[in-house]
mmCIF file of C-alpha atoms in Angstrom:
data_model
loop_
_atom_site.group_PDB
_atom_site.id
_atom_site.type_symbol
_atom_site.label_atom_id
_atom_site.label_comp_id
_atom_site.label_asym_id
_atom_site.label_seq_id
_atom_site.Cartn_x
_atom_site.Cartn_y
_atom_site.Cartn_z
ATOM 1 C CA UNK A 52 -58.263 28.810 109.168
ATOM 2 C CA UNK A 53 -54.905 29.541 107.896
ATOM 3 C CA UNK A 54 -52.469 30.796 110.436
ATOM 4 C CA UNK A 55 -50.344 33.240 108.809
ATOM 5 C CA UNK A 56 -46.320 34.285 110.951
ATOM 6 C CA UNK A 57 -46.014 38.053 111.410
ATOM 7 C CA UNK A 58 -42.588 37.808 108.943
ATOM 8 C CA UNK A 59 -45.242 36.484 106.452
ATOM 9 C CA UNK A 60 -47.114 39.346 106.405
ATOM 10 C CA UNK A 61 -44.168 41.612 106.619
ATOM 11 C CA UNK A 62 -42.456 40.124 103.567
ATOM 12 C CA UNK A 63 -45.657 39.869 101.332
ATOM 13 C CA UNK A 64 -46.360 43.453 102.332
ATOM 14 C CA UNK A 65 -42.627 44.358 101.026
ATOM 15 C CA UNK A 66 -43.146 42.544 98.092
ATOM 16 C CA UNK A 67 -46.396 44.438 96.936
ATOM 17 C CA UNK A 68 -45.212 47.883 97.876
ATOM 18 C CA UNK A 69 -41.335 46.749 95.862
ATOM 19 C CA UNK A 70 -43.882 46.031 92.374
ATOM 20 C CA UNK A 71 -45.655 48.602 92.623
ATOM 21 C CA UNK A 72 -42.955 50.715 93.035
ATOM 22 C CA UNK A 73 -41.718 49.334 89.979
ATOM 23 C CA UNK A 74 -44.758 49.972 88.036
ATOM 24 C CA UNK A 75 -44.382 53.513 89.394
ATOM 25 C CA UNK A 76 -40.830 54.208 88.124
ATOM 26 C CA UNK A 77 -42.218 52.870 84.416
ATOM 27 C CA UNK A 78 -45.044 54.413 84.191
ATOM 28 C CA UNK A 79 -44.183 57.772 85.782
ATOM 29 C CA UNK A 80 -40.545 57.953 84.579
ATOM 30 C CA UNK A 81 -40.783 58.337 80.895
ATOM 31 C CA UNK A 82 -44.755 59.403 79.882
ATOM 32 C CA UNK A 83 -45.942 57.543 76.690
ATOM 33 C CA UNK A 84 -48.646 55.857 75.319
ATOM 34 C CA UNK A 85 -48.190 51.834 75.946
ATOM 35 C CA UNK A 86 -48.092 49.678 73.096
ATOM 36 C CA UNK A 87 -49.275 46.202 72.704
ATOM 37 C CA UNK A 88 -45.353 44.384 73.339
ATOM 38 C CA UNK A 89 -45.048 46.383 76.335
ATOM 39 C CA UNK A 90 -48.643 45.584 77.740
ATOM 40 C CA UNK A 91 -47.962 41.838 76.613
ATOM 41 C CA UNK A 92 -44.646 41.868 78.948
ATOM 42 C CA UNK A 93 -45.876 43.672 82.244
ATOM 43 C CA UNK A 94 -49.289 40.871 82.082
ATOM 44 C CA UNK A 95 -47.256 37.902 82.209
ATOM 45 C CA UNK A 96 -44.877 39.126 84.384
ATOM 46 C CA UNK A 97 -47.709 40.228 86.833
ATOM 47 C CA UNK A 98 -49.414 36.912 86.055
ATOM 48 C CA UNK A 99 -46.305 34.767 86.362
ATOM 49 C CA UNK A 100 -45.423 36.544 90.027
ATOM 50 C CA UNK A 101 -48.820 35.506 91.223
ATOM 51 C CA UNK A 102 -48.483 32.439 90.235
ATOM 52 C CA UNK A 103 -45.423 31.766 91.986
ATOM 53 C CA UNK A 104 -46.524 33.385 94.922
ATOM 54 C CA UNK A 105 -49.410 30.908 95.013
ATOM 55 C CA UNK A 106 -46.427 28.452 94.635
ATOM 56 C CA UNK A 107 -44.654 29.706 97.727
ATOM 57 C CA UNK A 108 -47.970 29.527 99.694
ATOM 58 C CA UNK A 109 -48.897 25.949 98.732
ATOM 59 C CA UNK A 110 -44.840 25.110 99.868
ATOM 60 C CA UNK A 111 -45.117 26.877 103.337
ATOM 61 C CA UNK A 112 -48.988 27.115 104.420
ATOM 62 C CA UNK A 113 -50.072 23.829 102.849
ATOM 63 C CA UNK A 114 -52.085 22.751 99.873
ATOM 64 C CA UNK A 115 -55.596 23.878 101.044
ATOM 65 C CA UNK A 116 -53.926 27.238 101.405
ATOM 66 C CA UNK A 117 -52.709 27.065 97.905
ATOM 67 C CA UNK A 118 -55.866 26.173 96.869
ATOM 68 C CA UNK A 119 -57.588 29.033 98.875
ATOM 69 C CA UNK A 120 -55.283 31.643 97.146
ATOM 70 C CA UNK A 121 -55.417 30.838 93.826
ATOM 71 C CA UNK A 122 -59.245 30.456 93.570
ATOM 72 C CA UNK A 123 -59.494 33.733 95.409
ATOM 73 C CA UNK A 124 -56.890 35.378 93.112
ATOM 74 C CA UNK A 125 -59.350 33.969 89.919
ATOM 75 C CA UNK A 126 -62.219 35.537 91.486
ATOM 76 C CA UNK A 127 -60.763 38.924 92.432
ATOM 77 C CA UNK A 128 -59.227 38.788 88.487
ATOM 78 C CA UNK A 129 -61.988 38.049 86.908
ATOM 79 C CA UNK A 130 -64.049 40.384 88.722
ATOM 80 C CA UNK A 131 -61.315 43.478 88.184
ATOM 81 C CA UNK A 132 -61.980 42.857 84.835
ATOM 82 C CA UNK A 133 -65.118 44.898 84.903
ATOM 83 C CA UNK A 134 -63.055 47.226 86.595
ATOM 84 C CA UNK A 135 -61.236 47.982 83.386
ATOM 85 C CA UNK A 136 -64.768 48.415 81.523
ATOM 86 C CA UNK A 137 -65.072 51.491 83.388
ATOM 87 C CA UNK A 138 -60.901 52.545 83.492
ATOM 88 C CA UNK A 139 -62.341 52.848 79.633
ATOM 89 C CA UNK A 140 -65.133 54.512 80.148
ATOM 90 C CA UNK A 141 -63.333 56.915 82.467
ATOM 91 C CA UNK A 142 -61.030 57.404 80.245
ATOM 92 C CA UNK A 143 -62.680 58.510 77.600
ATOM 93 C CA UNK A 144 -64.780 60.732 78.976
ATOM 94 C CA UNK A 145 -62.346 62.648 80.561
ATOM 95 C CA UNK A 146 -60.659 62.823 77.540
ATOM 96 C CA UNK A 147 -57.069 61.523 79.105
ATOM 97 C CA UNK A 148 -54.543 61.855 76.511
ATOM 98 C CA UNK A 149 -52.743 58.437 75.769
ATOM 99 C CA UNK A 150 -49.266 58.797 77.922
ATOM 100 C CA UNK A 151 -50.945 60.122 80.743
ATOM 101 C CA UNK A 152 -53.483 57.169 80.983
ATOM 102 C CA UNK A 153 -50.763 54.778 82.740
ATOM 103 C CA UNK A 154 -50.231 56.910 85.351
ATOM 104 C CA UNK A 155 -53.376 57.646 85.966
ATOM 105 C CA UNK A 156 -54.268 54.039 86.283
ATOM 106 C CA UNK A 157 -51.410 53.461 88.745
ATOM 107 C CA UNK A 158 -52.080 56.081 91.427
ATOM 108 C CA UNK A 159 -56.017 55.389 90.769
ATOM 109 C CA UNK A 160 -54.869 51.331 91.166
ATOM 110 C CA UNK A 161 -52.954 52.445 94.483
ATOM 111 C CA UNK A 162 -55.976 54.156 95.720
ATOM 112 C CA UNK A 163 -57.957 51.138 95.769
ATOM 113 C CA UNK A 164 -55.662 48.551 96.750
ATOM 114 C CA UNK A 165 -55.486 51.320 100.205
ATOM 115 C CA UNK A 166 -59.413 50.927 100.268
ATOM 116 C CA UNK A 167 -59.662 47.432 100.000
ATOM 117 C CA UNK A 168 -57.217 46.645 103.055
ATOM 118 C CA UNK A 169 -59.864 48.768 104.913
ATOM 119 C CA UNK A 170 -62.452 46.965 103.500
ATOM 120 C CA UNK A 171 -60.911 43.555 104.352
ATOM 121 C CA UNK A 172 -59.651 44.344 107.692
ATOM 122 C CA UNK A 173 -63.538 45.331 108.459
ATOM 123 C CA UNK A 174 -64.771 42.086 106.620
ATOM 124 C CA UNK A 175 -61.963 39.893 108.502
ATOM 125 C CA UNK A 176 -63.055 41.206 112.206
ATOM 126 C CA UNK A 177 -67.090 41.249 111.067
ATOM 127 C CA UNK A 178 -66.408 37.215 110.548
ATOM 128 C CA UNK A 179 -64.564 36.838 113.639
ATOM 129 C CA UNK A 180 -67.317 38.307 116.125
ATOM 130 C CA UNK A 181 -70.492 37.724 114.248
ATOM 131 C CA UNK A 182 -71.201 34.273 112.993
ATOM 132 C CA UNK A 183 -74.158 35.010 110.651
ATOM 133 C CA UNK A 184 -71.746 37.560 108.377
ATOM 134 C CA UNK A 185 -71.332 34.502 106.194
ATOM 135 C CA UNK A 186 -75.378 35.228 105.791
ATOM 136 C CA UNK A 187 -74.685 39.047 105.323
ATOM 137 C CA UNK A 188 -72.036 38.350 102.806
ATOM 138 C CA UNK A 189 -74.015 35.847 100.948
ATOM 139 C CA UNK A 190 -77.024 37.547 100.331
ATOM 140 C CA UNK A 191 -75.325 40.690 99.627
ATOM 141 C CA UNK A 192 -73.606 38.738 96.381
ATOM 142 C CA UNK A 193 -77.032 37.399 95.036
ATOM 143 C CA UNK A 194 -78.034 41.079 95.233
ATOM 144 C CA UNK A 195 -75.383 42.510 93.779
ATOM 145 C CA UNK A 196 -75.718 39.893 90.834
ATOM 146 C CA UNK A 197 -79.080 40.397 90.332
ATOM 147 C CA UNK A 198 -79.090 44.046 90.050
ATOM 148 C CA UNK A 199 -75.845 43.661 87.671
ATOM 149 C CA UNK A 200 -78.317 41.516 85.335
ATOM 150 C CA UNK A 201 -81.165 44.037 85.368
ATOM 151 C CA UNK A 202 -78.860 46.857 84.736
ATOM 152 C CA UNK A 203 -76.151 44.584 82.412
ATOM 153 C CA UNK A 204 -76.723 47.250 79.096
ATOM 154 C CA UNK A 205 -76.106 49.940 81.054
ATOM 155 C CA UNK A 206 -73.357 52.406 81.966
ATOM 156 C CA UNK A 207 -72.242 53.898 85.021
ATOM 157 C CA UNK A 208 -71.953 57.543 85.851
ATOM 158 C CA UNK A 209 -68.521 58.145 86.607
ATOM 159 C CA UNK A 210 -68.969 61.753 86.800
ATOM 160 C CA UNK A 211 -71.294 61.671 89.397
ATOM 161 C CA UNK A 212 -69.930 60.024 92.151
ATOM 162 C CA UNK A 213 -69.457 61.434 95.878
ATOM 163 C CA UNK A 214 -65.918 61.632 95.798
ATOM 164 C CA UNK A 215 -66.093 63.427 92.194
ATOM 165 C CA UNK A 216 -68.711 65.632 93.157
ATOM 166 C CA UNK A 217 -66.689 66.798 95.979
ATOM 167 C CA UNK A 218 -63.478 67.408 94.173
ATOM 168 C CA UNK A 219 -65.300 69.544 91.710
ATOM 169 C CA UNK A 220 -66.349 71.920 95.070
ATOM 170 C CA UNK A 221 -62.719 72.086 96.551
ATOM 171 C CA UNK A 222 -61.186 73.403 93.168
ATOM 172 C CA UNK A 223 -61.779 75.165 90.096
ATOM 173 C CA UNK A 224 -61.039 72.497 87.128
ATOM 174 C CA UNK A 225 -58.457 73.370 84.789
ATOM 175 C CA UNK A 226 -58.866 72.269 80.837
ATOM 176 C CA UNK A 227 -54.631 71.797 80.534
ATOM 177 C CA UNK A 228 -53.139 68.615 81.874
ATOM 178 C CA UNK A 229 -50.082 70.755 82.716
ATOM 179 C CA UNK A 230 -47.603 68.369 82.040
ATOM 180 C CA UNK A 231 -48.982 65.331 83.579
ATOM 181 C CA UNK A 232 -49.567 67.304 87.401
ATOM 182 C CA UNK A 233 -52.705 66.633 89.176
ATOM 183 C CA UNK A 234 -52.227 70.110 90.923
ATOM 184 C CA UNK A 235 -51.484 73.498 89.327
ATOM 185 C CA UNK A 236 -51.902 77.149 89.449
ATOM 186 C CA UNK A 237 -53.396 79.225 86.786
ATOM 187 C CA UNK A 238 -53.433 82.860 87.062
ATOM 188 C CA UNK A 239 -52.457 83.145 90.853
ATOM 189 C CA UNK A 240 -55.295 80.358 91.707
ATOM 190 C CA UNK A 241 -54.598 76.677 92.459
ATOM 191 C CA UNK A 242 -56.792 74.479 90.240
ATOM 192 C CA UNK A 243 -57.062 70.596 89.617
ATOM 193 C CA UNK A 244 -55.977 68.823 86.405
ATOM 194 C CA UNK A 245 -58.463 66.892 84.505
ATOM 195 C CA UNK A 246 -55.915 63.766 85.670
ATOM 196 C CA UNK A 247 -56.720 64.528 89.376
ATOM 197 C CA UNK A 248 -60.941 63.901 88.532
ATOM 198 C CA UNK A 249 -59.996 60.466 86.867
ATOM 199 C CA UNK A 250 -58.152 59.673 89.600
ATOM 200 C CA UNK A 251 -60.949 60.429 92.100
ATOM 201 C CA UNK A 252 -63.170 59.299 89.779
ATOM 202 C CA UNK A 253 -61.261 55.460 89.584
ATOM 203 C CA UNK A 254 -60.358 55.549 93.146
ATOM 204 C CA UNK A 255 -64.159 56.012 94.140
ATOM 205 C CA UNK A 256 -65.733 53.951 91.595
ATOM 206 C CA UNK A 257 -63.407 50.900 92.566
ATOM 207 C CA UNK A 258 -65.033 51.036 96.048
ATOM 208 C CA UNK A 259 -68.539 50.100 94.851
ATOM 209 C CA UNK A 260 -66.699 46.959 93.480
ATOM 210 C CA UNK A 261 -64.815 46.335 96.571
ATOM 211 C CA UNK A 262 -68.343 45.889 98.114
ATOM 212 C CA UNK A 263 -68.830 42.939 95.730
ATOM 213 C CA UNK A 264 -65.329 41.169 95.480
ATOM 214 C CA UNK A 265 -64.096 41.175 98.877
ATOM 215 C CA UNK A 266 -67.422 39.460 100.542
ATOM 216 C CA UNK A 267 -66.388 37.189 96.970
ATOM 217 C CA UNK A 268 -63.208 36.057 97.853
ATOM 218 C CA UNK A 269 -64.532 35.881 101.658
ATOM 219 C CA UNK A 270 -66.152 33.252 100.088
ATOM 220 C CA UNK A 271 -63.336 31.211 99.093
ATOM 221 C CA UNK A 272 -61.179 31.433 102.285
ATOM 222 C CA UNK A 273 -61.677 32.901 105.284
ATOM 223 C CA UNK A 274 -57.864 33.728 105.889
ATOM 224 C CA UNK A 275 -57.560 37.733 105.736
ATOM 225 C CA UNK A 276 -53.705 37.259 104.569
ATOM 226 C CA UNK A 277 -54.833 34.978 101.178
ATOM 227 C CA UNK A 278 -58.131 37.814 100.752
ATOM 228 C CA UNK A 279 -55.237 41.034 100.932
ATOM 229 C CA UNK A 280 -52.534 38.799 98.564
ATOM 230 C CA UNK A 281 -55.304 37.530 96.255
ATOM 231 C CA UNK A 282 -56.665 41.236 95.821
ATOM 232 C CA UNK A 283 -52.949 42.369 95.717
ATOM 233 C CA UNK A 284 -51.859 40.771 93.072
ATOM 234 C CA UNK A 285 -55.122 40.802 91.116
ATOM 235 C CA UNK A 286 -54.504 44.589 90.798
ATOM 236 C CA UNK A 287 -51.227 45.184 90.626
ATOM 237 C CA UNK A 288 -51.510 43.625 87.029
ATOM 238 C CA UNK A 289 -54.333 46.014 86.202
ATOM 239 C CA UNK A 290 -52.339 48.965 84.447
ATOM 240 C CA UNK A 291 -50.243 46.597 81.967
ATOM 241 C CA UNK A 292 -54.434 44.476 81.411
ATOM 242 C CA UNK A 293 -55.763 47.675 80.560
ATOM 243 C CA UNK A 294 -53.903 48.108 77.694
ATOM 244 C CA UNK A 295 -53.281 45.063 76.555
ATOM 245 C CA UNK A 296 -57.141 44.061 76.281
ATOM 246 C CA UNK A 297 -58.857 47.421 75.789
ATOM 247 C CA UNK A 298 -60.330 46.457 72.619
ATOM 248 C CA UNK A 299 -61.127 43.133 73.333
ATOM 249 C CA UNK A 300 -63.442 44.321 76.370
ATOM 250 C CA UNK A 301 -66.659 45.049 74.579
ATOM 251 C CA UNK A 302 -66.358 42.251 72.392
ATOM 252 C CA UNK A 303 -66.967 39.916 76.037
ATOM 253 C CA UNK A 304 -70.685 40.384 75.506
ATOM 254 C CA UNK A 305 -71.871 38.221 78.168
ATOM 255 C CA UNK A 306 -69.015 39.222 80.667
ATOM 256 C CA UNK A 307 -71.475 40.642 83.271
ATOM 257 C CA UNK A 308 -73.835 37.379 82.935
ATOM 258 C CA UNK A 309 -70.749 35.347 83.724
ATOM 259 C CA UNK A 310 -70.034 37.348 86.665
ATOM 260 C CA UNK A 311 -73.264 37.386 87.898
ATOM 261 C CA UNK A 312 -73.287 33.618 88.202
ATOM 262 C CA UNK A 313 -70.236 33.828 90.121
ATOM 263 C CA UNK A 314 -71.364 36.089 92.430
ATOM 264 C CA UNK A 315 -74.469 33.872 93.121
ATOM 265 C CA UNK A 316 -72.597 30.949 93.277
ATOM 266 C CA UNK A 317 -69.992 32.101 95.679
ATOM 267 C CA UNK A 318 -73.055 33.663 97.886
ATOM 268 C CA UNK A 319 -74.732 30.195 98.123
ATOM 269 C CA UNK A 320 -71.550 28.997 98.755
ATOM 270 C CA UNK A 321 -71.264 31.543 101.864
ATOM 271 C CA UNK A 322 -75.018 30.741 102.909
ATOM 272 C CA UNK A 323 -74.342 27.051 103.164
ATOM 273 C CA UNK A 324 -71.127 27.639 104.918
ATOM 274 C CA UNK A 325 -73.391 29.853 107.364
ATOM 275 C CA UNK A 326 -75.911 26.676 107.798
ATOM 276 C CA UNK A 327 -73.411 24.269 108.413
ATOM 277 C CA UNK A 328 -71.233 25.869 111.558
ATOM 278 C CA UNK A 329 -74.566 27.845 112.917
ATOM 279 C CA UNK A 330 -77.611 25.655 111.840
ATOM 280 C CA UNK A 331 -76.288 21.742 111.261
ATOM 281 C CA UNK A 332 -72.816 20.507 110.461
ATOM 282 C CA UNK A 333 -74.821 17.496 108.453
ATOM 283 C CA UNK A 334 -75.434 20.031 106.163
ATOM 284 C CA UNK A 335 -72.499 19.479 104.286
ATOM 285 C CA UNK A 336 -69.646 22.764 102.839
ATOM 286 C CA UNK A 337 -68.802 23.347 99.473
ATOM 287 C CA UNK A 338 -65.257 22.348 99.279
ATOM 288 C CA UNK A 339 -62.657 24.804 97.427
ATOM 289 C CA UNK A 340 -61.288 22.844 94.508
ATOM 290 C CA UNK A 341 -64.991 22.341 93.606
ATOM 291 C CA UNK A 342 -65.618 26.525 93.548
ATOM 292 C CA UNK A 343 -62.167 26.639 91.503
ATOM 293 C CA UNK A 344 -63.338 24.264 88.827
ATOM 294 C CA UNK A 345 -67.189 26.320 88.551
ATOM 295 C CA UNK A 346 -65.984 29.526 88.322
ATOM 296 C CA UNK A 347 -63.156 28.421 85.666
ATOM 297 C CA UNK A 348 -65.917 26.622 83.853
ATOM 298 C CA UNK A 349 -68.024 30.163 83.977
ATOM 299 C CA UNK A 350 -65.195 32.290 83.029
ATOM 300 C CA UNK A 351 -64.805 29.900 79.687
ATOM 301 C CA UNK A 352 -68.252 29.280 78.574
ATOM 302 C CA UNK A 353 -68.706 33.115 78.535
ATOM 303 C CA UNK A 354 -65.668 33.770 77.080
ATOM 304 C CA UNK A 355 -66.743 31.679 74.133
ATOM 305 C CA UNK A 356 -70.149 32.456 74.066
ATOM 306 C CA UNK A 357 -69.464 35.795 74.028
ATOM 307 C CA UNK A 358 -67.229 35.735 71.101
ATOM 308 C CA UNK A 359 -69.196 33.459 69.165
ATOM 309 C CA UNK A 360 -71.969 35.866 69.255
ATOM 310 C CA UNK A 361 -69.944 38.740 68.408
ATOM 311 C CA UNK A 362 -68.864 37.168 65.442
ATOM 312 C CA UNK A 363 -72.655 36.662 64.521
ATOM 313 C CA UNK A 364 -73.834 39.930 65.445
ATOM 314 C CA UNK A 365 -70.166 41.985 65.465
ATOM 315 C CA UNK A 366 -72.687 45.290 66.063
ATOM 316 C CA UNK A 367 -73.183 44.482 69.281
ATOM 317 C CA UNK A 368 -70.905 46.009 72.073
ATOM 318 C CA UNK A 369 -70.247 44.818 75.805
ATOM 319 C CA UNK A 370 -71.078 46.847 78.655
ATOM 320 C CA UNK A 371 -69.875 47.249 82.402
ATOM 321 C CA UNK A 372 -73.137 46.991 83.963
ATOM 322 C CA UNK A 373 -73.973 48.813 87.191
ATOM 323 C CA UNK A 374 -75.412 48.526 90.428
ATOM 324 C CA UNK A 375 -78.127 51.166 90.100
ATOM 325 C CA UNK A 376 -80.129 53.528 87.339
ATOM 326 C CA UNK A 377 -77.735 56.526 87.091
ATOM 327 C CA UNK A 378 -79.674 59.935 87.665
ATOM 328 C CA UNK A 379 -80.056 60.638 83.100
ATOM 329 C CA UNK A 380 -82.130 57.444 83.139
ATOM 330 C CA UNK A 381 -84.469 57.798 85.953
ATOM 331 C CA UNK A 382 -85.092 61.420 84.981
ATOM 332 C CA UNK A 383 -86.258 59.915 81.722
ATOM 333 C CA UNK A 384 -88.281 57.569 83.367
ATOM 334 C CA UNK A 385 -90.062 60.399 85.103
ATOM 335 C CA UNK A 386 -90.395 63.061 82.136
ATOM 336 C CA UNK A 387 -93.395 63.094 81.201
ATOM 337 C CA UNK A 388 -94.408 61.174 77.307
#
């Protein structure tokens, strides 16, 4: 494993906190609705920083590091795209108006970025005291792919998560955005802006894919400093994505297919890597620069594929996918015909 110096941590820690405090003072200084030059800029920029990152990495922790981090920083991208399928759908069905929705995205972005260090700090001390977590992890990403394939035409129900449901009991929900605030008072009472439920509503709904794409990039490296930078980095760029491929999301019609067969080759991956340090080390690992070169060769092929059939059949729209039936389609299932 990759042994990370405490002034490591410390200055990749700065780092993230000094970009997103830049993103911050953009997005929150001066509301508006992003257009496509800005969204263009603040990609590459996020891109380009990652990349170098991955650069200073390779320089100071070694090559396999390198390797580690930018095949985990793939994963966790290509993955957070789905995220943004449901930023959309979020977004529209709260009705956020256009230069509110960066802001939004940021403290909803910040949110999960808190979540996920949870989430990786439980997954990093899981591996270290059970052996068989590999297992756990594994067979927890074939799950999770094959319920995204059953349920790939299908929507979530971003209204009717815990978090949201809650929210909606703690105060009464105001129909003005009041300037952007997330908190307000109306006629002597203190009531919640439509922009505090999407931000709930992101914030909880990025958790359920935290449960897929941090046992993911668990599966690329095992180093809890390259999972944090790698999921970092992969969201810090999310805001500026949003907008700069909003449209171009449901024209990726075989997105959640492609992910799927990530998330069940990274969970073999994790099962063999089980078998060979608890079972037999004949048994031989899947090395790093081989799961860089699949899941670039997945990402492709349904990039293509998906935009070849959209050309043939431009009717047809991409969806997110989800994990389960959402409570409108199972109470159809049960009405009676």
């Amino acid at each position: 494993m990759v042994e990370i110096s405490a002034w490591a941590w410390a200055a990749t820690i700065a780092l993230v906190i000094a970009l997103f405090v830049l993103d911050l003072v953009v997005a929150v200084r001066r509301p508006h609705a992003v257009g496509i030059k800005e969204a263009t800029f603040w990609s590459v920029f996020y891109i380009v920083v990652a990349l170098l990152f991955g650069l200073a990495v390779w320089a100071f922790a070694g090559a396999t590091a390198g390797t580690e981090y930018y095949s985990g920083y793939i994963v966790e991208k290509s993955l957070s795209v789905d995220n943004l399928f449901v930023f959309v759908i979020i977004m529209a069905r709260f009705e956020v108006p256009a230069e509110y929705q960066q802001k939004t995205l940021l403290f909803g972005i910040a949110a999960a970025l808190i979540l996920r260090v949870i989430l990786i700090a439980i997954g990093g001390a899981a591996i270290s005291l059970f052996s068989f977590t590999f297992l756990i992890f594994g067979l927890v990403l074939i799950w999770t792919a094959i319920q995204l394939i059953r349920h790939r035409n299908e929507e979530p129900d971003v209204e009717d998560t815990f978090l949201v449901r809650r929210a909606r009991k703690l105060f009464p929900l105001s129909s003005d955005y009041h300037g952007g605030r997330m908190l307000a008072h109306e006629n002597g009472q203190r009531v919640m802006t439509p922009l505090l439920l999407v931000f709930v509503a992101i914030g909880s709904t990025d958790v359920l894919f935290a449960l897929d794409s941090i046992p993911a990039v668990y599966g690329i490296t095992q180093s809890a400093f390259l999972v944090f930078a790698a999921n970092a980095f992969a969201l810090l760029g999310l805001r500026a994505l949003y907008f700069l491929i909003e449209g171009l999301l449901e024209r990726l019609v075989y997105l959640t297919i492609g992910l799927s067969a990530i998330l069940v080759f990274i969970g073999i991956k994790l099962i063999v890597l089980f078998l060979h340090e608890d079972v037999s080390e004949s048994i031989p690992e899947i090395p790093t620069p081989l799961s860089l070169v699949v899941i670039l060769l997945i990402l492709i092929v349904t990039t293509i594929a998906s935009l070849i059939r959209v050309r043939a059949h431009p009717e047809e729209k991409a969806k997110p996918g989800t994990l389960r039936k959402t409570k409108k389609q199972e109470e159809e299932e049960r009405a009676p015909r």
